XYZ file of C-alpha atoms in Angstrom:
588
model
C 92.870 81.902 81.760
C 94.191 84.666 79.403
C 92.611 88.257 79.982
C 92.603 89.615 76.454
C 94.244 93.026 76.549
C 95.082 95.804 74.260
C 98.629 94.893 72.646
C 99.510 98.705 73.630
C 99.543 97.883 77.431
C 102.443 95.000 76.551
C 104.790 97.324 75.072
C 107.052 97.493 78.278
C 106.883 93.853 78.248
C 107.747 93.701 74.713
C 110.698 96.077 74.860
C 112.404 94.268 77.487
C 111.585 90.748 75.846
C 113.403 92.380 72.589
C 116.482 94.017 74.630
C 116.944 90.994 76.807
C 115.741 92.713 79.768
C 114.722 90.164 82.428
C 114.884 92.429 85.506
C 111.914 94.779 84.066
C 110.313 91.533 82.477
C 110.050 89.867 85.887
C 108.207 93.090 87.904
C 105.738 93.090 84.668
C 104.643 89.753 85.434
C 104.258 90.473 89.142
C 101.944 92.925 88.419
C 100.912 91.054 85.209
C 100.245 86.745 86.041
C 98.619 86.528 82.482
C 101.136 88.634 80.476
C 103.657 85.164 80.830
C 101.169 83.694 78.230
C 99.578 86.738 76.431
C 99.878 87.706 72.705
C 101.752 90.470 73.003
C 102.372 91.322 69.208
C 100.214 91.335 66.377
C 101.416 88.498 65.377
C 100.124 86.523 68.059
C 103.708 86.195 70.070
C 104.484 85.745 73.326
C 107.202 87.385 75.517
C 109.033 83.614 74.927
C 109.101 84.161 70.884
C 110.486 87.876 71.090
C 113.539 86.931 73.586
C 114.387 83.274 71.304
C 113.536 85.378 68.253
C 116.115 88.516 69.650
C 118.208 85.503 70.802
C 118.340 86.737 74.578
C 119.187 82.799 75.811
C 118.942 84.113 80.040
C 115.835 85.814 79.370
C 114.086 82.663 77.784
C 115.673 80.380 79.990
C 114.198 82.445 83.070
C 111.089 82.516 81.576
C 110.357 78.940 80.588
C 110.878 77.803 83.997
C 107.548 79.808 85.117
C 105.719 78.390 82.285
C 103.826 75.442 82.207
C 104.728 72.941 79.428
C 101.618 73.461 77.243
C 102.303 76.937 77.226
C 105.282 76.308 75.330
C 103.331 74.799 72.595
C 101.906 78.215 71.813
C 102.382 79.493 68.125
C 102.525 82.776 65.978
C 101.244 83.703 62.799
C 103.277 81.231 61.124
C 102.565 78.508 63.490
C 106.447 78.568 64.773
C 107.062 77.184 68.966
C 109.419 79.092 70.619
C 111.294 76.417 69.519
C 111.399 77.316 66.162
C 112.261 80.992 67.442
C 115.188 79.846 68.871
C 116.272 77.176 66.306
C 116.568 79.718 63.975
C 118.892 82.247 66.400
C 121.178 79.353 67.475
C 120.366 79.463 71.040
C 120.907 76.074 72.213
C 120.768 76.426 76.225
C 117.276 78.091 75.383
C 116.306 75.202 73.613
C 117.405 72.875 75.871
C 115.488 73.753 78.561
C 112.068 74.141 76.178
C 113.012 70.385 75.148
C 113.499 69.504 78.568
C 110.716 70.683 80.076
C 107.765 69.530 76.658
C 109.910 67.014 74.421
C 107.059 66.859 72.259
C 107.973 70.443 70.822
C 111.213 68.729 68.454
C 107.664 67.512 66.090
C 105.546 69.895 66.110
C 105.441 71.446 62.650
C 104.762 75.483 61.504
C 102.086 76.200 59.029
C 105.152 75.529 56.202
C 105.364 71.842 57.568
C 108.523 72.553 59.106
C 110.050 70.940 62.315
C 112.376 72.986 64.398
C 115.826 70.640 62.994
C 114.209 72.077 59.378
C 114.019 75.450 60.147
C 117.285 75.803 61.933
C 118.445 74.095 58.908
C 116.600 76.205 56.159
C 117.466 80.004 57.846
C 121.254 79.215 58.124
C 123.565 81.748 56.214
C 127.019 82.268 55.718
C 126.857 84.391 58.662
C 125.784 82.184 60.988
C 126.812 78.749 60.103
C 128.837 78.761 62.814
C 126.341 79.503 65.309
C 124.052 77.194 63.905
C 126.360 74.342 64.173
C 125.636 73.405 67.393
C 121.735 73.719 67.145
C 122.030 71.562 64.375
C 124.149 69.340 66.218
C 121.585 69.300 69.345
C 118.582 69.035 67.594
C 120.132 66.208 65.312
C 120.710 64.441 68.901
C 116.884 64.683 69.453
C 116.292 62.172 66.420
C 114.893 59.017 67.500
C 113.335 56.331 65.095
C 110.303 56.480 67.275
C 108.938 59.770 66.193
C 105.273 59.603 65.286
C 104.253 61.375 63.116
C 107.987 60.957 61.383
C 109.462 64.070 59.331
C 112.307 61.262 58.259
C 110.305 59.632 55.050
C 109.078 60.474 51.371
C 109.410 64.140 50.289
C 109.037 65.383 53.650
C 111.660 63.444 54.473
C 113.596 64.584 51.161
C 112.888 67.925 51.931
C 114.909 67.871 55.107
C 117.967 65.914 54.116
C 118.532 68.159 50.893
C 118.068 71.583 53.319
C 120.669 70.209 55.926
C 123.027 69.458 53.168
C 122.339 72.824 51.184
C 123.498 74.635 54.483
C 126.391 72.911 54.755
C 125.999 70.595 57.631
C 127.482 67.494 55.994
C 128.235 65.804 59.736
C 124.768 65.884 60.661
C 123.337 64.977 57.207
C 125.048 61.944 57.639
C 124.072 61.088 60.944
C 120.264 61.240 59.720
C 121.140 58.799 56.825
C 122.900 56.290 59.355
C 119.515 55.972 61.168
C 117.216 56.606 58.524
C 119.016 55.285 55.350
C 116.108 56.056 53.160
C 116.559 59.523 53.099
C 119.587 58.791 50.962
C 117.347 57.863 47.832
C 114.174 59.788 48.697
C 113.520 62.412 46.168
C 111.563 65.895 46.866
C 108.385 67.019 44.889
C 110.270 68.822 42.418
C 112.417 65.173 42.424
C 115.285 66.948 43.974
C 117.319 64.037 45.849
C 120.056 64.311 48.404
C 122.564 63.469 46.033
C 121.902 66.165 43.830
C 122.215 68.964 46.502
C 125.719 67.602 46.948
C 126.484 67.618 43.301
C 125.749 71.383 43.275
C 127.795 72.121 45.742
C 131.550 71.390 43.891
C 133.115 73.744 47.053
C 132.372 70.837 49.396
C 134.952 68.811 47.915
C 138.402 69.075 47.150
C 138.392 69.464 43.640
C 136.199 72.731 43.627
C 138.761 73.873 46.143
C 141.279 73.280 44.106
C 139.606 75.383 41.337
C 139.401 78.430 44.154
C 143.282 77.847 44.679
C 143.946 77.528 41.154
C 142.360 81.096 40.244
C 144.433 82.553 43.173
C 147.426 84.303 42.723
C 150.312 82.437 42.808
C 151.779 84.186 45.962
C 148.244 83.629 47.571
C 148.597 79.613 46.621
C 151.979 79.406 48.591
C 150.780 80.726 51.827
C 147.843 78.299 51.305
C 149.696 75.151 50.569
C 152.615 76.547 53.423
C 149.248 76.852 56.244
C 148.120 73.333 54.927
C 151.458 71.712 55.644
C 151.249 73.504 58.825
C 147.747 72.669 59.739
C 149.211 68.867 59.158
C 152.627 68.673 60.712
C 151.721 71.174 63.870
C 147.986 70.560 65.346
C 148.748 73.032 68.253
C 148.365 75.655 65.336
C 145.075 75.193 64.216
C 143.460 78.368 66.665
C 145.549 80.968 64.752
C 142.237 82.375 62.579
C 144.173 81.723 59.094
C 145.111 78.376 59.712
C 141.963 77.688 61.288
C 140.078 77.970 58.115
C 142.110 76.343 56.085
C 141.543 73.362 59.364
C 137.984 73.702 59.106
C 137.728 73.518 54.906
C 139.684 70.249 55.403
C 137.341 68.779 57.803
C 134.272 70.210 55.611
C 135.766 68.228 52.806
C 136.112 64.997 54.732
C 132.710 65.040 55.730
C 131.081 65.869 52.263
C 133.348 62.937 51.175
C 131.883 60.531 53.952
C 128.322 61.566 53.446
C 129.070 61.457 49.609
C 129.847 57.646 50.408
C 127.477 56.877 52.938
C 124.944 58.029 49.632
C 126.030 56.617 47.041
C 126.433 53.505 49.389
C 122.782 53.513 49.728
C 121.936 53.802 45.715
C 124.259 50.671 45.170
C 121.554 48.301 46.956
C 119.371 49.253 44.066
C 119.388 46.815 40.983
C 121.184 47.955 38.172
C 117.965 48.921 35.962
C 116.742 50.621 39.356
C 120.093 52.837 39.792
C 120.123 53.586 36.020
C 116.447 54.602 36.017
C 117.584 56.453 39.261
C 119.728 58.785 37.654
C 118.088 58.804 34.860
C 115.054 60.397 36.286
C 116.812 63.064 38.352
C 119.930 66.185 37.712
C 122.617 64.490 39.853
C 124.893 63.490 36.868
C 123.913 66.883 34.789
C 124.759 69.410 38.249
C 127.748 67.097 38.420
C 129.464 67.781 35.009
C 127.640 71.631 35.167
C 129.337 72.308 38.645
C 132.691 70.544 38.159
C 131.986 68.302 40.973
C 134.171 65.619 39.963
C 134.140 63.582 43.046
C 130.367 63.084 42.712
C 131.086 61.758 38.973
C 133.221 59.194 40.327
C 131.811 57.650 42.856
C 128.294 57.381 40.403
C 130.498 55.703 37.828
C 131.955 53.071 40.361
C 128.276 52.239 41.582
C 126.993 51.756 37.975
C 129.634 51.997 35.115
C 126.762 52.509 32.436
C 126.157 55.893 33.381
C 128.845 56.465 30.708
C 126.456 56.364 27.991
C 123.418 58.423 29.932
C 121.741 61.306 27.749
C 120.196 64.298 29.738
C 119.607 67.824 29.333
C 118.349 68.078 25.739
C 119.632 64.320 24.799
C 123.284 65.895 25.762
C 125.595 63.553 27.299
C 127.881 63.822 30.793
C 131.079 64.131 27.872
C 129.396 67.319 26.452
C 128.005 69.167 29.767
C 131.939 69.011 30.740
C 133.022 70.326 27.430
C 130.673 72.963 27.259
C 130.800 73.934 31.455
C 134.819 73.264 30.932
C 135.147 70.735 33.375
C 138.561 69.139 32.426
C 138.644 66.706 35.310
C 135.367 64.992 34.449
C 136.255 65.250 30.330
C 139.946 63.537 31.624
C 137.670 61.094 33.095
C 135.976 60.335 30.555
C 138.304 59.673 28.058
C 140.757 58.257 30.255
C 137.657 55.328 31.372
C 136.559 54.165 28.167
C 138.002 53.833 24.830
C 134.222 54.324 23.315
C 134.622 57.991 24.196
C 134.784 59.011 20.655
C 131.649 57.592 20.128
C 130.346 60.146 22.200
C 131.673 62.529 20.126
C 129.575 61.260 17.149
C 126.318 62.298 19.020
C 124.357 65.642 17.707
C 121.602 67.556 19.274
C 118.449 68.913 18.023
C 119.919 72.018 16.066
C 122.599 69.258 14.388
C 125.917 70.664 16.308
C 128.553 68.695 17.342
C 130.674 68.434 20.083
C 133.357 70.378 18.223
C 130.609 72.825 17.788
C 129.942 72.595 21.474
C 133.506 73.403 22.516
C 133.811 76.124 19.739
C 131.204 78.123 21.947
C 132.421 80.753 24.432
C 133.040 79.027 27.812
C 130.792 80.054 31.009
C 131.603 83.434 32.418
C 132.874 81.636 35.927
C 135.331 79.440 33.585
C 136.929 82.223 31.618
C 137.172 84.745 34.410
C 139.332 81.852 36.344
C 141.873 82.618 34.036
C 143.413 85.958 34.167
C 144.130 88.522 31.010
C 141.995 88.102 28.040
C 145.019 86.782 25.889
C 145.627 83.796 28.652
C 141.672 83.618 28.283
C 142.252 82.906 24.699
C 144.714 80.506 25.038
C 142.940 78.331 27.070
C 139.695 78.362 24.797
C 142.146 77.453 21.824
C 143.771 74.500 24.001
C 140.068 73.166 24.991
C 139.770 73.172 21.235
C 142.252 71.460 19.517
C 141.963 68.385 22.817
C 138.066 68.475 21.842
C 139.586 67.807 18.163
C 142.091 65.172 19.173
C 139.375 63.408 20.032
C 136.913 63.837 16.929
C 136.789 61.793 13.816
C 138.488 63.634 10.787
C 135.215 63.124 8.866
C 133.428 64.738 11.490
C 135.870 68.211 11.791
C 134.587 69.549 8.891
C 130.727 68.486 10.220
C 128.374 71.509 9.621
C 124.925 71.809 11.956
C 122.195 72.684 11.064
C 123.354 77.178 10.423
C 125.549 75.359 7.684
C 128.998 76.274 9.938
C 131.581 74.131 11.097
C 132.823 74.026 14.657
C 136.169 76.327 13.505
C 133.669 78.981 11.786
C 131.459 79.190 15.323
C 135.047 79.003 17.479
C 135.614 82.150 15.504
C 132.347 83.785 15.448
C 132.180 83.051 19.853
C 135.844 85.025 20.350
C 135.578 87.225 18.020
C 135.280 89.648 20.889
C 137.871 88.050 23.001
C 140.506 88.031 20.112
C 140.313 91.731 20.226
C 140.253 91.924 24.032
C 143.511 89.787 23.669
C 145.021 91.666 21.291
C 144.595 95.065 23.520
C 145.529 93.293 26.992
C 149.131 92.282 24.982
C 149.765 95.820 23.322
C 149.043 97.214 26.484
C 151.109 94.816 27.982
C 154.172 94.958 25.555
C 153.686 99.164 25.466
C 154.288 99.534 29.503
C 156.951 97.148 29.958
C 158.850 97.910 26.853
C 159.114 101.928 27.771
C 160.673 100.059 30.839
C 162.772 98.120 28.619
C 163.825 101.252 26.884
C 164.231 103.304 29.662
C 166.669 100.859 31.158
C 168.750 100.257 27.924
C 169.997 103.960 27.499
C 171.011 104.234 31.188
C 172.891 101.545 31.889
C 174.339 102.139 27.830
C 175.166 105.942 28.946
C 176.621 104.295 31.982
C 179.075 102.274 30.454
C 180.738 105.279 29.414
C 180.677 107.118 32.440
C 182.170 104.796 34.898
C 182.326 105.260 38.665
C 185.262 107.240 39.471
C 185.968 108.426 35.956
C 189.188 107.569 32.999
C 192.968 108.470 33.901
C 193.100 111.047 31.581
C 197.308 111.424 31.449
C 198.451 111.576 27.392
C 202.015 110.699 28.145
C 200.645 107.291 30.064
C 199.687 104.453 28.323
C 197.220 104.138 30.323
C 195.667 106.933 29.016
C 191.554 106.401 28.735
C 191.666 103.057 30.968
C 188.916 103.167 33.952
C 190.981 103.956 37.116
C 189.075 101.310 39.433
C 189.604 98.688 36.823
C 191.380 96.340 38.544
C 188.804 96.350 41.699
C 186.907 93.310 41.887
C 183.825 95.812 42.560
C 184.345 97.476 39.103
C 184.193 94.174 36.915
C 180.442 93.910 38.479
C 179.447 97.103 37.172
C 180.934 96.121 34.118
C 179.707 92.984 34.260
C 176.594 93.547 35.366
C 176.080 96.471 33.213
C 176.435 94.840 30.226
C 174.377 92.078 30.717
C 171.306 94.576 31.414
C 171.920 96.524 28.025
C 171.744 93.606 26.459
C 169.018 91.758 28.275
C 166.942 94.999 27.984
C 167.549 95.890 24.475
C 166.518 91.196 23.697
C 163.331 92.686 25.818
C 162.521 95.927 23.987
C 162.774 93.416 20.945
C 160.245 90.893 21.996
C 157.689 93.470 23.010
C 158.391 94.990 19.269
C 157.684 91.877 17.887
C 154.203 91.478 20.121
C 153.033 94.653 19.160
C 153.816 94.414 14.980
C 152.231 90.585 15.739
C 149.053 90.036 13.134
C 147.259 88.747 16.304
C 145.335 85.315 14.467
C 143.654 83.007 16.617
C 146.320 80.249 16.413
C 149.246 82.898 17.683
C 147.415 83.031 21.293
C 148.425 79.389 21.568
C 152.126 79.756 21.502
C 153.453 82.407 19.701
C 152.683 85.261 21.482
C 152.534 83.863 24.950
C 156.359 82.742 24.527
C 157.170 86.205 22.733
C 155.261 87.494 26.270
C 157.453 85.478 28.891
C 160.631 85.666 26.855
C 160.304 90.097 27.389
C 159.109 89.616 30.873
C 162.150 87.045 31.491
C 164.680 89.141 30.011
C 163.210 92.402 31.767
C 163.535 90.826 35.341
C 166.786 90.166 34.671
C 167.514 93.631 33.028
C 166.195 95.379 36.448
C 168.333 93.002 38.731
C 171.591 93.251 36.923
C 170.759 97.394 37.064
C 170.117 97.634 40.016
C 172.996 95.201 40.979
C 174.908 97.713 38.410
C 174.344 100.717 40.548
C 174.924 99.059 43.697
C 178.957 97.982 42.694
C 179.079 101.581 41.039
C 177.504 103.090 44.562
C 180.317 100.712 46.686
C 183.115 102.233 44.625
C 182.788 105.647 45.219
C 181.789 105.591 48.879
C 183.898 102.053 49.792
C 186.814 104.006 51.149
C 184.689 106.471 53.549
C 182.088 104.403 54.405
C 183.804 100.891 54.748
C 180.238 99.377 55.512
C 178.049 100.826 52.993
C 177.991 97.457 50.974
C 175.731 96.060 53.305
C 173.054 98.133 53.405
C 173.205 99.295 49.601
C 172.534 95.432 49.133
C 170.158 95.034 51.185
C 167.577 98.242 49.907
C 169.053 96.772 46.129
C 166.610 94.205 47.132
C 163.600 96.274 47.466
C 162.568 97.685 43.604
C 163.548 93.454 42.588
C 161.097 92.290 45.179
C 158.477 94.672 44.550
C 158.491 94.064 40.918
C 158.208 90.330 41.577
C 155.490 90.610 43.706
C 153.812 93.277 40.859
C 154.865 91.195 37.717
C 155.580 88.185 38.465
C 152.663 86.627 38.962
C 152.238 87.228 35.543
C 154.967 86.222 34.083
C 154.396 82.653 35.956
C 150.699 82.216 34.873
C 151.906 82.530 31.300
C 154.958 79.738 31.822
C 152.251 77.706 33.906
C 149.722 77.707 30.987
C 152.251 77.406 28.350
C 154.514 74.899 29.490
C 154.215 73.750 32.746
C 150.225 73.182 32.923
C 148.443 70.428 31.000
C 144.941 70.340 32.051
C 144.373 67.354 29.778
C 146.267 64.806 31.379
C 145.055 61.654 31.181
């Protein structure tokens, strides 16, 4: 029988259920029998829910053993077990022993309808996902088809699946679908579905990975694609923390992939009226093309091909969510699947735009920050553009909606701003590098008249004027080299002229000024290695006959202003090549 007590006369109890404390814990129940199952909070918990709450495992472990199992069935405020206590702080041995000793505490629900898998499920963070893991993993071991009242059916059911695939636990997701496959189609009370959690999440699966790598720097992809290749050729490797990620992303994106599967697997036993309806009535296909989750597109398309032609949204269809969101593997997709894409393009919405009119609008903050400097920004916007026209009817380029503008008049309206960010991000651009440029061109041009080791300077030899190390092989590279960076810098002081008297119109961000761009940043590399290379042969010529090995290490420290401009500019430099030449995100 509980003695009610004032809560004041628990607080030792309390403070050594919160720090863990099992020693002072175990004399307060000696004195204290009733205190094992006494509120001791005004919340109406028990020494059990502080420790699983303050996730002291020893302490609730030791203390379960002297309760009786109905005592574990005891509940807060919110109706939450100790169970639910220590679902949520990831203390599995804890659990284990609660389970152990009243298996009927895995169904018993809080006052939110929650059983202990859902809440360890619902209150997992980036934080502690990895903790987590293995609750989820025991707790998922716990599910049997026999449970009575069962959490595994209609939007209870729903509820659960969707909040163990928004946390990320695509293993054990999966593992409730293989023995309850009707949690694949069963839909929420807001008609939220399992498959639509997954197309939100675009990070899950390789292709929103490869978004993350593609907005990396370009030094930043190499050490990622180098760790992949190591993660796959060397196993042993995969506890160094770096490579360990990159293990554990891979293995994330296998398992969205299987569950992915395993889903859409389900949907295909519909009828083909029932699958259509199916997505028809739900967001999957609209998150899809919003979040760039182009493996969910796919697989929905191979399960039922006339999803091609579905309207959601506003009457918009898949084609136009990925033009607007600027998803260009779904648009590749889509024109690459069905030669009635341009029939698509004929559709207008309620205000009478477009899809020309759709593209012509600013792209998504995520989308345009992906790309770095406003003028690449630009570029990209024009190039989603003019594929967007490639695609329309010449009868409809000219199309006006329903503000009387065409698609080219709102394209300019939308980046009106960006135009001028452009514009400043390349005169800043072409002012810093070309005082570089400049600064370059009159030393190594003063240089070429003041040669290491100075002009015999003898009137009656004819000789007279000629360098005196001009026969060393160390001399013709300074010469060499310091004529090719006058006239590499004074090519680069030129190009970054020419950007900066530029009259900046929409159409030059395509090509004009983005080759004017790499052409001065090409020839300025070049300029600073053949300087510095300059110097170096210059340097070796007046100290080569004291200091016989002073080559070596003048070569060596050479390499040090080259690198670090590399690693400062050209990243650059190869973004603009990559988006000018090298990339085509429209291939199809």
């Amino acid at each position: 029988m509980i003695i009610i007590r004032d809560l004041n006369e628990y607080l030792p109890l309390r403070k050594a259920a919160a720090e863990g404390d099992w020693g002072s814990a175990k004399k307060f129940f000696e004195a204290h029998p009733d205190a094992k199952t006494a509120t001791i909070t005004r919340y109406s918990e028990t020494a059990l829910h502080v420790a699983a709450a303050a996730t002291h495992s020893k302490f609730s472990e030791e203390l379960v053993k002297l309760l009786p199992p109905e005592a574990l069935e005891l509940r807060n405020d919110d109706g939450e077990t100790p169970l639910h206590c220590a679902a949520l702080g990831g203390i599995v041995e804890a659990a284990k022993v609660m389970v152990n000793k009243n298996p009927k505490l895995r169904q018993i629900r809080n006052k939110w309808g929650s059983i202990p898998l859902l809440s360890a499920a619902g209150y997992t963070s980036q934080s502690t996902s990895s903790v987590q893991k293995e609750m989820m993993a025991y707790l998922c071991s716990l599910v049997t088809k026999d449970d009575d009242p069962t959490p595994y059916s209609g939007t209870e059911g729903a509820r659960l699946i969707c909040t163990v695939i928004a946390a990320g636990f695509y293993d054990n997701a999966l593992s409730l679908i293989e023995l309850f496959p009707n949690l694949a189609t069963e839909k929420e009370e807001s008609n939220r579905c399992a498959l639509e959690v997954m197309a939100e999440r675009s990070s899950a699966f390789l292709s929103g990975s490869s978004q993350l790598i593609r907005s990396s720097s370009w030094l930043q992809r190499c050490i990622i694609y180098s760790l992949m290749i190591c993660v796959n050729l060397f196993p042993i490797y995969i506890s160094v923390p770096g490579i360990k990620q990159l293990h554990d992303q891979k293995l994330m994106h296998t398992q969205a992939l299987a569950l992915l599967k395993r889903i859409c697997a389900q949907v295909s036993l519909m009828s083909n009226s029932e699958i259509f309806e199916y997505f028809k009535n739900s967001n999957v296909l609209s998150e899809a093309a919003r979040a760039g989750t182009f493996e969910v597109v796919v697989e929905c398309f191979q399960i039922c091909p006339d999803l091609f032609w579905l309207t959601m949204d506003g009457h918009k269809s898949i084609l136009e969510i990925a033009v607007r969101q600027r998803r260009e593997k779904i648009f590749n997709l889509m024109c690459g699947m069905n030669v009635h894409t341009k029939k698509l393009a004929l559709r207008r919405d309620a205000q009478n735009n477009t899809i020309l009119h759709w593209v012509a609008m600013l792209a998504p903050s995520p989308q345009l920050n992906s790309v770095s400097g406003a003028a690449l920004q630009m570029q990209r916007e024009l190039q989603w553009f003019k594929e967007v026209e490639n695609i329309t009817r010449c009868v409809e380029t000219q199309a006006r909606n329903n503000a009387n503008k065409t698609g080219r008049v709102v394209f300019t309206e939308q980046h009106k701003d960006l135009v001028e960010k452009g514009e400043k991000w390349m005169k800043d651009t072409a002012n810093s590098c070309m005082l570089v440029a400049t600064l370059i061109a009159t030393v190594v041009f003063a240089a070429a008249f003041t040669v290491p080791g100075g002009n015999i300077s003898d009137s009656n030899s004819s000789n007279n004027g000629i360098p005196i190390f001009l026969n060393k092989n160390s001399f013709m590279v300074f010469a060499v080299a310091d004529a090719l960076a006058l006239f590499s810098s004074i090519t680069s002081v030129l190009m970054f002229l020419s950007i900066l008297t530029s009259r900046y119109a929409e159409e030059d961000f395509l090509k004009s000024l983005p080759e004017k761009l790499i052409i001065g940043l090409a020839t300025l590399f070049f300029s600073i290695a053949t300087m510095i290379v300059a110097f170096s042969a210059g340097l070796s010529i007046v100290l080569g006959k004291r200091l016989t090995w002073v080559a070596v290490p003048i070569g060596l420290i050479a390499c040090v202003p080259v690198t670090l401009f590399a690693l400062l500019q050209f990243p650059l430099f190869v973004e603009m090549v990559r988006s000018t030449y090298w990339l085509n995100i429209f291939h199809r």
